[in-house]
Coordinates of C-alpha atoms and ligand atoms in Angstrom, one line a residue:
X24 CA 98.7 19.0 198.0
X25 CA 98.9 20.7 194.6
X26 CA 96.4 19.7 191.8
X27 CA 98.1 17.7 189.1
X28 CA 96.9 19.4 185.8
X29 CA 98.9 20.8 183.0
X30 CA 100.3 24.3 183.7
X31 CA 99.6 25.8 180.2
X32 CA 99.9 29.6 180.2
X33 CA 96.8 31.6 179.0
X34 CA 98.0 33.5 176.0
X35 CA 96.2 35.9 173.6
X36 CA 98.0 34.1 170.5
X37 CA 96.0 31.0 171.5
X38 CA 92.6 32.9 170.4
X39 CA 93.5 33.6 166.9
X40 CA 94.9 30.1 166.5
X41 CA 91.8 28.6 168.1
X42 CA 89.5 30.8 165.7
X43 CA 91.5 30.1 162.7
X44 CA 91.5 26.3 163.4
X45 CA 87.8 25.8 164.4
X46 CA 86.1 28.8 162.8
X47 CA 88.6 29.3 159.8
X48 CA 85.8 30.3 157.3
X49 CA 84.0 32.6 159.6
X50 CA 84.0 36.1 158.2
X51 CA 85.5 39.3 159.8
X52 CA 83.9 42.2 157.7
X53 CA 85.0 45.9 157.8
X54 CA 84.1 49.3 156.5
X55 CA 87.4 50.6 155.7
X56 CA 88.5 54.0 156.1
X57 CA 89.3 53.7 152.5
X58 CA 85.6 53.8 151.9
X59 CA 84.9 50.3 150.8
X60 CA 83.7 47.0 152.6
X61 CA 86.6 44.6 153.1
X62 CA 85.8 40.9 153.9
X63 CA 88.1 37.9 154.8
X64 CA 88.1 35.1 157.4
X65 CA 89.8 34.3 160.8
X66 CA 92.1 32.1 158.8
X67 CA 93.2 35.1 156.7
X68 CA 93.5 37.2 159.8
X69 CA 95.9 34.8 161.4
X70 CA 98.1 34.5 158.4
X71 CA 98.5 38.5 158.2
X72 CA 98.9 38.7 162.0
X73 CA 101.8 36.5 161.6
X74 CA 103.2 38.3 158.6
X75 CA 103.0 41.5 160.8
X76 CA 104.7 39.7 163.8
X77 CA 107.6 38.8 161.3
X78 CA 107.7 42.4 160.1
X79 CA 107.6 43.6 163.8
X80 CA 110.7 41.4 164.5
X81 CA 112.3 42.8 161.2
X82 CA 111.8 46.3 162.7
X83 CA 113.7 45.3 166.0
X84 CA 110.9 44.9 168.2
X85 CA 111.3 42.9 171.4
X86 CA 109.2 41.4 173.9
X87 CA 107.9 44.2 176.3
X88 CA 108.2 47.2 174.0
X89 CA 105.0 49.2 173.7
X90 CA 103.4 49.7 170.2
X91 CA 100.9 52.3 169.7
X92 CA 97.9 52.3 167.7
X93 CA 95.7 55.2 166.5
X94 CA 93.0 53.6 164.6
X95 CA 89.3 52.8 164.3
X96 CA 87.7 49.5 164.3
X97 CA 89.0 47.4 161.4
X98 CA 90.6 44.2 160.4
X99 CA 94.2 45.8 160.2
X100 CA 93.7 46.9 163.9
X101 CA 92.4 43.5 164.8
X102 CA 95.6 41.9 163.2
X103 CA 97.8 44.4 165.4
X104 CA 95.9 43.2 168.5
X105 CA 97.2 39.7 167.7
X106 CA 100.6 40.4 166.1
X107 CA 101.8 42.7 168.8
X108 CA 100.6 40.8 171.8
X109 CA 101.1 37.5 170.4
X110 CA 105.0 38.3 170.0
X111 CA 105.3 39.3 173.7
X112 CA 105.0 43.0 172.9
X113 CA 102.4 45.3 174.4
X114 CA 99.6 46.9 172.1
X115 CA 99.0 50.2 173.4
X116 CA 95.6 51.6 172.0
X117 CA 95.3 55.4 171.8
X118 CA 92.1 57.3 171.7
X119 CA 92.5 59.8 168.8
X120 CA 89.6 61.9 170.3
X121 CA 91.8 63.0 173.2
X122 CA 93.3 66.5 173.3
X123 CA 96.6 66.5 171.3
X124 CA 98.7 67.3 174.3
X125 CA 97.2 64.4 176.1
X126 CA 98.0 62.1 173.0
X127 CA 101.6 63.3 173.2
X128 CA 101.7 63.0 176.9
X129 CA 100.7 59.2 176.7
X130 CA 102.8 58.4 173.8
X131 CA 105.8 59.8 175.6
X132 CA 104.9 58.3 178.9
X133 CA 104.4 54.7 177.2
X134 CA 107.6 55.1 175.3
X135 CA 105.9 53.8 172.3
X136 CA 108.5 52.5 169.6
X137 CA 106.2 52.5 166.7
X138 CA 102.9 54.3 166.0
X139 CA 100.3 52.4 163.5
X140 CA 97.9 55.1 162.4
X141 CA 94.8 54.9 160.2
X142 CA 95.2 56.9 157.1
X143 CA 92.6 59.7 158.0
X144 CA 94.4 60.2 161.4
X145 CA 97.7 60.8 159.7
X146 CA 97.2 64.5 159.5
X147 CA 96.8 64.4 163.2
X148 CA 100.2 62.7 163.6
X149 CA 102.0 64.8 161.1
X150 CA 101.2 68.0 163.3
X151 CA 102.3 66.0 166.5
X152 CA 105.2 63.9 165.2
X153 CA 108.1 66.0 166.4
X154 CA 106.9 65.8 169.9
X155 CA 107.1 62.1 170.2
X156 CA 110.2 61.3 171.9
X157 CA 110.5 57.4 171.6
X158 CA 108.8 56.7 168.3
X159 CA 111.1 55.3 165.7
X160 CA 108.6 54.4 162.9
X161 CA 105.3 55.8 162.0
X162 CA 103.2 53.3 159.9
X163 CA 100.1 54.2 157.7
X164 CA 97.4 51.5 158.0
X165 CA 96.7 51.3 154.4
X166 CA 98.3 50.7 151.1
X167 CA 100.5 53.2 149.1
X168 CA 97.5 54.1 146.6
X169 CA 95.4 55.1 149.6
X170 CA 97.8 57.6 151.4
X171 CA 96.3 60.9 151.8
X172 CA 98.0 63.5 149.4
X173 CA 100.5 66.0 150.4
X174 CA 101.4 64.5 153.8
X175 CA 104.9 65.4 155.2
X176 CA 105.9 62.5 157.5
X177 CA 109.5 61.7 157.1
X178 CA 110.1 57.9 156.4
X179 CA 106.5 57.0 156.6
X180 CA 106.0 53.2 156.3
X181 CA 103.0 51.6 154.8
X182 CA 101.3 48.6 156.3
X183 CA 100.7 46.5 153.2
X184 CA 104.2 46.9 152.1
X185 CA 105.6 46.0 155.6
X186 CA 103.8 42.6 155.5
X187 CA 103.9 42.0 151.5
X188 CA 106.1 38.8 150.9
X189 CA 106.4 37.8 154.5
X190 CA 105.9 34.0 154.9
X191 CA 103.3 34.2 157.6
X192 CA 105.0 31.0 159.2
X193 CA 105.7 32.8 162.7
X194 CA 105.6 30.6 165.6
X195 CA 104.0 32.6 168.6
X196 CA 106.3 32.2 171.6
X197 CA 105.4 30.8 175.0
X198 CA 105.8 32.8 178.1
X199 CA 104.5 33.7 181.6
X200 CA 100.6 34.3 181.3
X201 CA 101.1 37.4 183.6
X202 CA 103.2 39.0 180.9
X203 CA 101.8 42.5 179.8
X204 CA 99.6 42.3 176.6
X205 CA 98.0 45.6 176.2
X206 CA 97.9 49.0 177.7
X207 CA 95.1 51.6 177.8
X208 CA 95.1 54.9 179.2
X209 CA 92.1 56.4 181.3
X210 CA 90.6 59.5 179.9
X211 CA 92.0 61.6 182.6
X212 CA 89.0 64.1 183.4
X213 CA 91.1 65.1 186.3
X214 CA 94.9 65.3 185.8
X215 CA 97.0 63.3 183.4
X216 CA 95.7 60.0 182.0
X217 CA 96.9 57.0 183.8
X218 CA 98.0 53.8 182.1
X219 CA 96.3 50.4 182.9
X220 CA 98.4 47.5 181.6
X221 CA 96.5 44.4 181.0
X222 CA 98.1 40.7 181.0
X223 CA 97.5 37.9 179.0
X224 CA 96.0 36.1 181.8
X225 CA 93.6 39.0 182.6
X226 CA 92.5 39.4 179.0
X227 CA 91.8 35.7 178.6
X228 CA 89.8 35.6 181.8
X229 CA 87.9 38.5 181.0
X230 CA 87.1 36.9 177.5
X231 CA 85.7 34.1 179.2
X232 CA 83.6 36.0 181.7
X233 CA 82.4 38.4 179.0
X234 CA 81.1 35.8 176.7
X235 CA 78.9 34.0 179.1
X236 CA 75.2 33.8 178.5
X237 CA 74.4 36.2 181.3
X238 CA 77.0 38.5 180.3
X239 CA 77.3 39.6 176.6
X240 CA 75.9 36.1 175.4
X241 CA 78.2 35.9 172.4
X242 CA 78.8 32.5 170.5
X243 CA 79.5 30.9 167.1
X244 CA 75.9 31.9 166.2
X245 CA 76.4 35.6 166.8
X246 CA 77.3 38.4 164.3
X247 CA 78.8 41.2 166.5
X248 CA 79.5 44.6 165.6
X249 CA 81.4 46.6 168.3
X250 CA 80.7 50.2 167.8
X251 CA 82.6 50.8 170.9
X252 CA 86.1 51.5 169.6
X253 CA 89.1 49.4 169.9
X254 CA 91.0 52.3 171.7
X255 CA 88.1 52.2 174.3
X256 CA 89.3 49.4 176.6
X257 CA 89.6 47.0 173.8
X258 CA 86.4 47.4 172.4
X259 CA 85.0 46.0 175.8
X260 CA 87.1 42.9 175.0
X261 CA 84.9 41.8 172.0
X262 CA 88.0 41.3 169.5
X263 CA 89.1 38.5 172.1
X264 CA 85.8 37.1 173.2
X265 CA 84.5 37.0 169.6
X266 CA 87.7 35.0 168.6
X267 CA 87.3 32.7 171.7
X268 CA 83.8 31.7 170.5
X269 CA 84.1 32.1 166.6
X270 CA 81.5 35.0 166.3
X271 CA 81.4 36.7 162.8
X272 CA 82.9 40.2 163.6
X273 CA 81.7 43.4 161.8
X274 CA 83.9 46.4 162.2
X275 CA 82.5 49.7 161.4
X276 CA 85.7 51.9 160.7
X277 CA 85.3 55.7 161.3
X278 CA 81.7 56.0 160.3
X279 CA 79.7 55.8 163.5
X280 CA 76.6 57.8 162.3
X281 CA 73.1 56.1 162.4
X282 CA 72.7 55.7 158.7
X283 CA 76.2 53.9 158.3
X284 CA 75.7 51.7 161.3
X285 CA 72.1 50.7 160.2
X286 CA 73.2 49.8 156.7
X287 CA 75.7 47.4 158.4
X288 CA 73.3 46.0 161.0
X289 CA 71.0 45.0 158.0
X290 CA 73.6 44.0 155.3
X291 CA 75.7 41.7 157.5
X292 CA 72.7 40.3 159.7
X293 CA 74.3 41.7 162.8
X294 CA 72.8 40.1 166.2
X295 CA 74.8 41.8 168.8
X296 CA 76.2 45.4 169.0
X297 CA 77.6 47.4 171.8
X298 CA 78.6 51.1 172.5
X299 CA 77.9 54.0 174.4
X300 CA 74.4 55.9 175.0
X301 CA 75.3 58.8 172.6
X302 CA 75.9 56.4 169.7
X303 CA 72.4 54.8 170.2
X304 CA 70.8 58.3 170.4
X305 CA 72.2 58.9 166.8
X306 CA 71.1 55.4 165.7
X307 CA 67.5 55.7 167.0
X308 CA 67.0 59.1 165.8
X309 CA 68.1 57.9 162.2
X310 CA 65.7 54.8 162.2
X311 CA 62.9 56.8 163.6
X312 CA 63.0 59.7 161.3
X313 CA 63.2 57.3 158.4
X314 CA 60.6 54.9 159.6
X315 CA 63.3 52.0 159.6
X316 CA 63.1 48.6 161.4
X317 CA 65.8 46.2 162.3
X318 CA 65.4 42.6 161.1
X319 CA 68.2 40.7 162.9
X320 CA 69.6 42.7 166.0
X321 CA 68.9 41.1 169.0
X322 CA 71.1 42.7 171.9
X323 CA 72.4 46.0 172.2
X324 CA 75.1 46.5 175.0
X325 CA 74.9 49.8 176.5
X326 CA 77.4 51.0 178.8
X327 CA 80.1 53.6 179.6
X328 CA 77.3 55.9 180.9
X329 CA 74.0 55.3 182.3
X330 CA 71.5 53.8 179.8
X331 CA 68.4 56.3 179.9
X332 CA 65.2 54.4 180.5
X333 CA 63.7 56.0 177.4
X334 CA 66.6 54.3 175.3
X335 CA 66.0 50.9 176.9
X336 CA 62.2 51.1 176.3
X337 CA 62.5 52.4 172.6
X338 CA 65.2 49.6 171.6
X339 CA 62.9 47.0 173.2
X340 CA 59.3 48.4 172.1
X341 CA 60.0 49.8 168.7
X342 CA 62.9 47.6 167.5
X343 CA 62.6 44.5 169.4
X344 CA 66.2 44.7 170.5
X345 CA 67.0 43.9 174.1
X346 CA 69.4 46.3 176.0
X347 CA 72.2 44.8 178.0
X348 CA 73.0 47.5 180.6
X349 CA 76.5 47.0 181.3
X350 CA 79.0 48.8 183.8
X351 CA 82.9 48.7 183.9
X352 CA 86.0 50.8 183.8
X353 CA 89.3 51.0 181.9
X354 CA 90.5 49.8 185.2
X355 CA 88.3 46.4 185.0
X356 CA 89.3 45.5 181.6
X357 CA 86.4 46.7 181.5
X358 CA 83.4 44.6 182.5
X359 CA 82.2 44.4 186.0
X360 CA 78.3 43.9 185.8
X361 CA 75.6 43.4 183.1
X362 CA 72.1 43.6 183.3
X363 CA 70.2 40.3 182.4
X364 CA 67.1 39.4 184.1
X365 CA 66.7 36.5 186.3
X366 CA 64.1 33.6 185.3
X367 CA 61.8 34.9 188.2
X368 CA 62.0 38.4 187.0
X369 CA 60.9 37.7 183.5
X370 CA 57.5 37.0 185.0
X371 CA 57.2 40.5 186.3
X372 CA 55.0 43.3 184.4
X373 CA 56.7 45.3 182.0
X374 CA 57.1 48.5 184.0
X375 CA 58.7 46.4 186.9
X376 CA 61.0 44.8 184.7
X377 CA 62.0 48.1 183.3
X378 CA 62.9 49.3 186.8
X379 CA 65.3 46.2 187.1
X380 CA 66.8 46.8 183.6
X381 CA 67.7 50.3 184.7
X382 CA 70.2 49.1 187.0
X383 CA 73.8 48.5 185.8
X384 CA 73.3 44.7 186.5
X385 CA 74.7 41.8 188.4
X386 CA 78.6 41.0 188.9
X387 CA 80.2 38.6 186.4
X388 CA 82.0 35.6 188.3
X389 CA 85.6 36.9 188.9
X390 CA 84.3 40.5 190.1
X391 CA 83.9 40.8 193.7
X392 CA 81.9 43.9 194.7
X393 CA 80.8 45.6 197.8
X394 CA 79.7 49.2 198.9
X395 CA 81.1 50.9 202.1
X396 CA 80.2 54.1 203.9
X397 CA 82.6 57.1 204.4
X398 CA 84.5 55.3 207.1
X399 CA 84.9 52.0 204.9
X400 CA 82.3 50.0 206.8
X401 CA 80.3 47.5 204.7
X402 CA 76.7 48.5 203.8
X403 CA 73.9 46.2 203.2
X404 CA 72.6 44.7 200.0
X405 CA 69.1 45.9 200.4
X406 CA 68.9 48.0 197.3
X407 CA 68.5 51.1 199.3
X408 CA 71.8 52.0 201.1
X409 CA 74.2 53.6 198.8
X410 CA 77.9 54.2 199.2
X411 CA 81.4 53.9 197.5
X412 CA 81.5 50.8 195.4
X413 CA 84.7 48.7 195.6
X414 CA 85.7 45.9 193.4
X415 CA 88.5 43.3 193.3
X416 CA 89.3 40.4 190.9
X417 CA 91.8 38.9 188.3
X418 CA 91.0 41.4 185.6
X419 CA 90.9 44.4 187.9
X420 CA 94.0 47.0 188.1
X421 CA 96.6 46.2 190.9
X422 CA 98.7 49.3 190.1
X423 CA 98.8 51.8 187.4
X424 CA 101.6 51.8 184.6
X425 CA 104.8 53.1 186.0
X426 CA 103.1 53.3 189.4
X427 CA 101.5 56.5 188.7
X428 CA 99.5 57.7 191.8
X429 CA 100.9 55.1 194.2
X430 CA 98.9 52.1 195.4
X431 CA 95.3 52.6 194.2
X432 CA 94.0 49.6 196.3
X433 CA 92.4 49.6 199.7
X434 CA 92.8 47.1 202.4
X435 CA 91.9 43.5 201.3
X436 CA 93.0 44.4 197.7
X437 CA 89.7 46.5 197.0
X438 CA 89.8 49.0 194.3
X439 CA 87.6 52.0 194.7
X440 CA 85.8 52.7 191.5
X441 CA 84.8 56.4 192.4
X442 CA 81.2 55.4 191.8
X443 CA 78.4 55.5 194.3
X444 CA 76.0 52.6 194.1
X445 CA 73.4 50.5 195.8
X446 CA 73.4 46.7 195.6
X447 CA 69.8 44.7 195.9
X448 CA 69.4 41.5 197.4
X449 CA 69.3 39.9 193.9
X450 CA 72.9 41.3 193.5
X451 CA 71.8 44.0 191.0
X452 CA 74.1 47.0 191.4
X453 CA 72.8 50.5 190.7
X454 CA 75.0 53.6 190.0
X455 CA 73.5 56.6 191.7
X456 CA 76.4 58.8 190.8
X457 CA 80.1 59.5 190.2
X458 CA 81.4 60.4 193.9
X459 CA 82.5 63.6 192.4
X460 CA 79.5 64.3 190.5
X461 CA 76.9 63.6 193.3
X462 CA 74.9 66.8 194.5
X463 CA 75.2 67.4 198.2
X464 CA 72.1 69.4 199.2
X465 CA 72.1 70.1 203.0
X466 CA 74.1 67.2 204.0
X467 CA 71.9 64.8 201.8
X468 CA 72.9 63.4 198.4
X469 CA 70.9 63.9 195.1
X470 CA 71.7 61.6 192.3
X471 CA 72.4 63.5 189.0
X472 CA 71.9 60.4 187.2
X473 CA 68.4 59.9 188.3
X474 CA 67.4 63.4 187.3
X475 CA 69.0 63.1 183.9
X476 CA 67.2 59.7 183.2
X477 CA 63.8 61.4 184.4
X478 CA 64.3 64.3 182.1
X479 CA 65.4 62.3 179.2
X480 CA 62.0 60.3 179.1
X481 CA 60.6 63.7 177.8
X482 CA 60.1 63.3 174.2
X483 CA 61.3 67.0 173.6
X484 CA 64.6 66.4 175.3
X485 CA 67.6 65.2 173.3
X486 CA 69.9 65.2 176.2
X487 CA 70.2 66.4 179.8
X488 CA 72.9 66.8 182.3
X489 CA 72.6 67.9 186.0
X490 CA 75.3 69.6 188.0
X491 CA 75.4 71.0 191.6
X492 CA 75.9 74.7 191.8
X493 CA 76.5 76.8 194.9
X494 CA 73.6 77.7 197.1
X495 CA 74.0 79.8 200.1
X496 CA 71.6 77.8 202.4
X497 CA 71.8 74.1 201.0
X498 CA 75.7 74.4 199.8
X499 CA 74.5 72.9 196.6
X500 CA 71.4 72.5 194.4
X501 CA 70.8 70.8 191.2
X502 CA 70.9 73.0 188.0
X503 CA 69.5 71.0 184.9
X504 CA 71.0 71.6 181.4
X505 CA 68.9 70.6 178.6
X506 CA 69.5 70.2 174.7
X507 CA 66.1 70.3 173.2
X508 CA 65.3 68.0 170.1
X509 CA 64.9 70.3 166.8
X510 CA 61.3 71.7 166.8
X511 CA 60.5 71.0 170.4
X512 CA 58.9 73.9 172.2
X513 CA 60.6 73.4 175.8
X514 CA 60.4 75.9 178.7
X515 CA 61.8 75.7 182.2
X516 CA 58.2 75.1 183.5
X517 CA 57.3 72.3 181.1
X518 CA 60.6 70.4 182.0
X519 CA 60.1 70.9 185.7
X520 CA 56.3 69.8 185.5
X521 CA 57.3 66.8 183.6
X522 CA 59.6 65.8 186.6
X523 CA 57.1 66.3 189.3
X524 CA 55.7 63.0 189.7
X525 CA 58.9 61.1 188.9
X526 CA 61.5 62.3 191.6
X527 CA 61.4 63.3 195.2
X528 CA 60.3 66.8 195.8
X529 CA 63.5 68.1 197.3
X530 CA 65.6 66.7 194.2
X531 CA 63.6 69.2 191.9
X532 CA 66.3 71.1 189.9
X533 CA 66.3 74.9 191.1
X534 CA 66.5 75.9 187.4
X535 CA 66.7 74.6 183.7
X536 CA 69.2 76.2 181.3
X537 CA 69.1 75.4 177.5
X538 CA 72.0 74.8 175.5
X539 CA 72.6 73.6 171.8
X540 CA 75.3 71.0 172.8
X541 CA 76.5 69.1 176.0
X542 CA 80.2 68.8 175.9
X543 CA 81.3 64.9 176.0
X544 CA 84.6 63.3 177.0
X545 CA 86.9 61.2 174.4
X546 CA 84.8 58.4 175.4
X547 CA 81.2 59.7 175.1
X548 CA 80.5 60.6 178.7
X549 CA 79.1 63.9 179.7
X550 CA 81.9 66.1 180.5
X551 CA 80.8 67.6 183.9
X552 CA 84.1 69.3 184.5
X553 CA 83.4 71.5 181.4
X554 CA 79.9 72.0 182.5
X555 CA 80.7 73.2 185.9
X556 CA 83.3 75.6 184.5
X557 CA 80.9 76.9 181.9
X558 CA 78.3 77.6 184.5
X559 CA 80.8 78.9 187.2
X560 CA 79.5 82.2 187.3
X561 CA 75.9 81.4 187.0
X562 CA 73.8 82.1 189.9
X563 CA 70.6 80.2 190.9
X564 CA 67.2 82.1 190.9
X565 CA 66.8 80.6 194.4
X566 CA 70.1 81.6 195.7
Ligands
ADP628 P1 87.1 56.3 180.5 O1 86.7 55.7 179.2 O2 86.4 57.9 180.7 O3 88.5 56.5 180.8 P2 85.9 54.5 181.8 O4 85.4 54.0 180.7 O5 86.9 53.7 182.5 O6 86.4 55.9 181.8 O7 84.9 54.9 182.6 C1 84.4 54.2 183.9 C2 83.2 55.0 184.5 O8 82.2 55.1 183.4 C3 82.7 54.3 185.6 O9 83.4 54.3 186.7 C4 81.1 54.8 185.5 O10 81.2 56.1 186.3 C5 80.9 55.2 184.3 N1 80.3 54.2 183.7 C6 80.4 53.0 182.9 N2 79.6 52.5 182.6 C7 78.3 52.9 183.2 C8 76.8 52.6 183.4 N3 76.3 51.6 182.6 N4 76.2 53.6 184.0 C9 76.6 54.7 184.6 N5 78.0 54.8 184.6 C10 78.7 54.0 183.9

């Protein structure tokens, strides 16, 4: 027997409708690429999103067409999220920090019909424009007065002119909730980036899951500033979940340095923020060097790479901000787990709480998770056994766009994340490594993340990365690469000495090398492939 409830599809357009009807006066504040602060409301955003949908129809866009965006976090980008997906087309967010040839590859692979581009990214597009095969229009996301001078992009359209005078009476169409809504490519650290095609259904379910109190805990009482870019897995879904709950949204534009962020946190009374660890290093440095405090910020979501313990502690102790350590992937929309302590754990002493907080967290309802050994056999949830982490659920990828790479799923619909992890009896998952970064020393595994975390607790270490390098006896041994803080007087010995009581003896790096900067991917992760290349001809002193 079937249930007898209404069969209304879950559609992204319903989010902006709901926010405009129920939180019409709630503000959306943006630091514009033009340099000033822009503020308006959910009601205004809906009107302009509808005007943009009307403009897209006028440009011949049809359901299923892909529309690319190359833009920072801002209100126009937010309007495009709703205008494009709302009309049934696919909002393809593109990371402008990718290598130019990767941008060309994914625009052509997605067959984007239009590219919407922030004013300060237009010079990049000017250079690449002739290589785009499917693009019919390029739209500058500004008004005519703010177009950069001397640009040579033929037939360039201007955002504000496209929507000017449009009625804004567009009626969002209804269609199957499994219709594609948005597209995001993985960063492609190995091989070409692959497209992950989200649906209306997956986006709405993800928004429900991510707003829950034990997830990102956003509500109509929150002021949310996503530092994580709208081109990085839809800013972890915050432009959707924010609408769903009617949170005030604050978009930081292109200025992601500590000083600019700090100014917005204070002036807009931000309560929730989200971003990758490298961003927080910049913010914490700025606040510490200027002796600043935060007056309203309560939660910082840290994800994309492991949150170093020192960062979790500093946020909490010096600034009264609770770190919500989160883990996910482009393939997971992105949220998989978030670290929120359980009632019982809040009674633990501070050092034991920190041990729990270091983990990547508990699964959100909707995400099934397990670890398996090399042969695919399930491993126990004892917090000790570690193996390949597999996930499945309604907002996890089934196939890549255009079936690139064939079927990614294992038997039973499980998606292999490429991460190696433990799961404890309380359900807290901890990543020990990416499967390709783990260091295999004499048949045993050493976690590069654990070593990096231990080193980052040293006050003189700005950043640390560990890679496995060839060793004739052990196959691989860890090499630690360190960026010292300005003025710090670090040596190989001081670093290794510091690690002594923090890690197993046989995990001790065989050497420490100092560098000025560690390379990062376009999404802020340590680029280990590049480090391995840089240290290709390096020979360990122990080898
Ligand atoms: P990209 O943005 O590089 O395309 P994703 O954002 O999809 O890639 O990256 C997903 C991967 O990032 C995960 O599989 C995991 O290895 C890593 N990751 C994400 N969050 C965390 C975290 N909190 N701790 C450790 N690793 C993380």
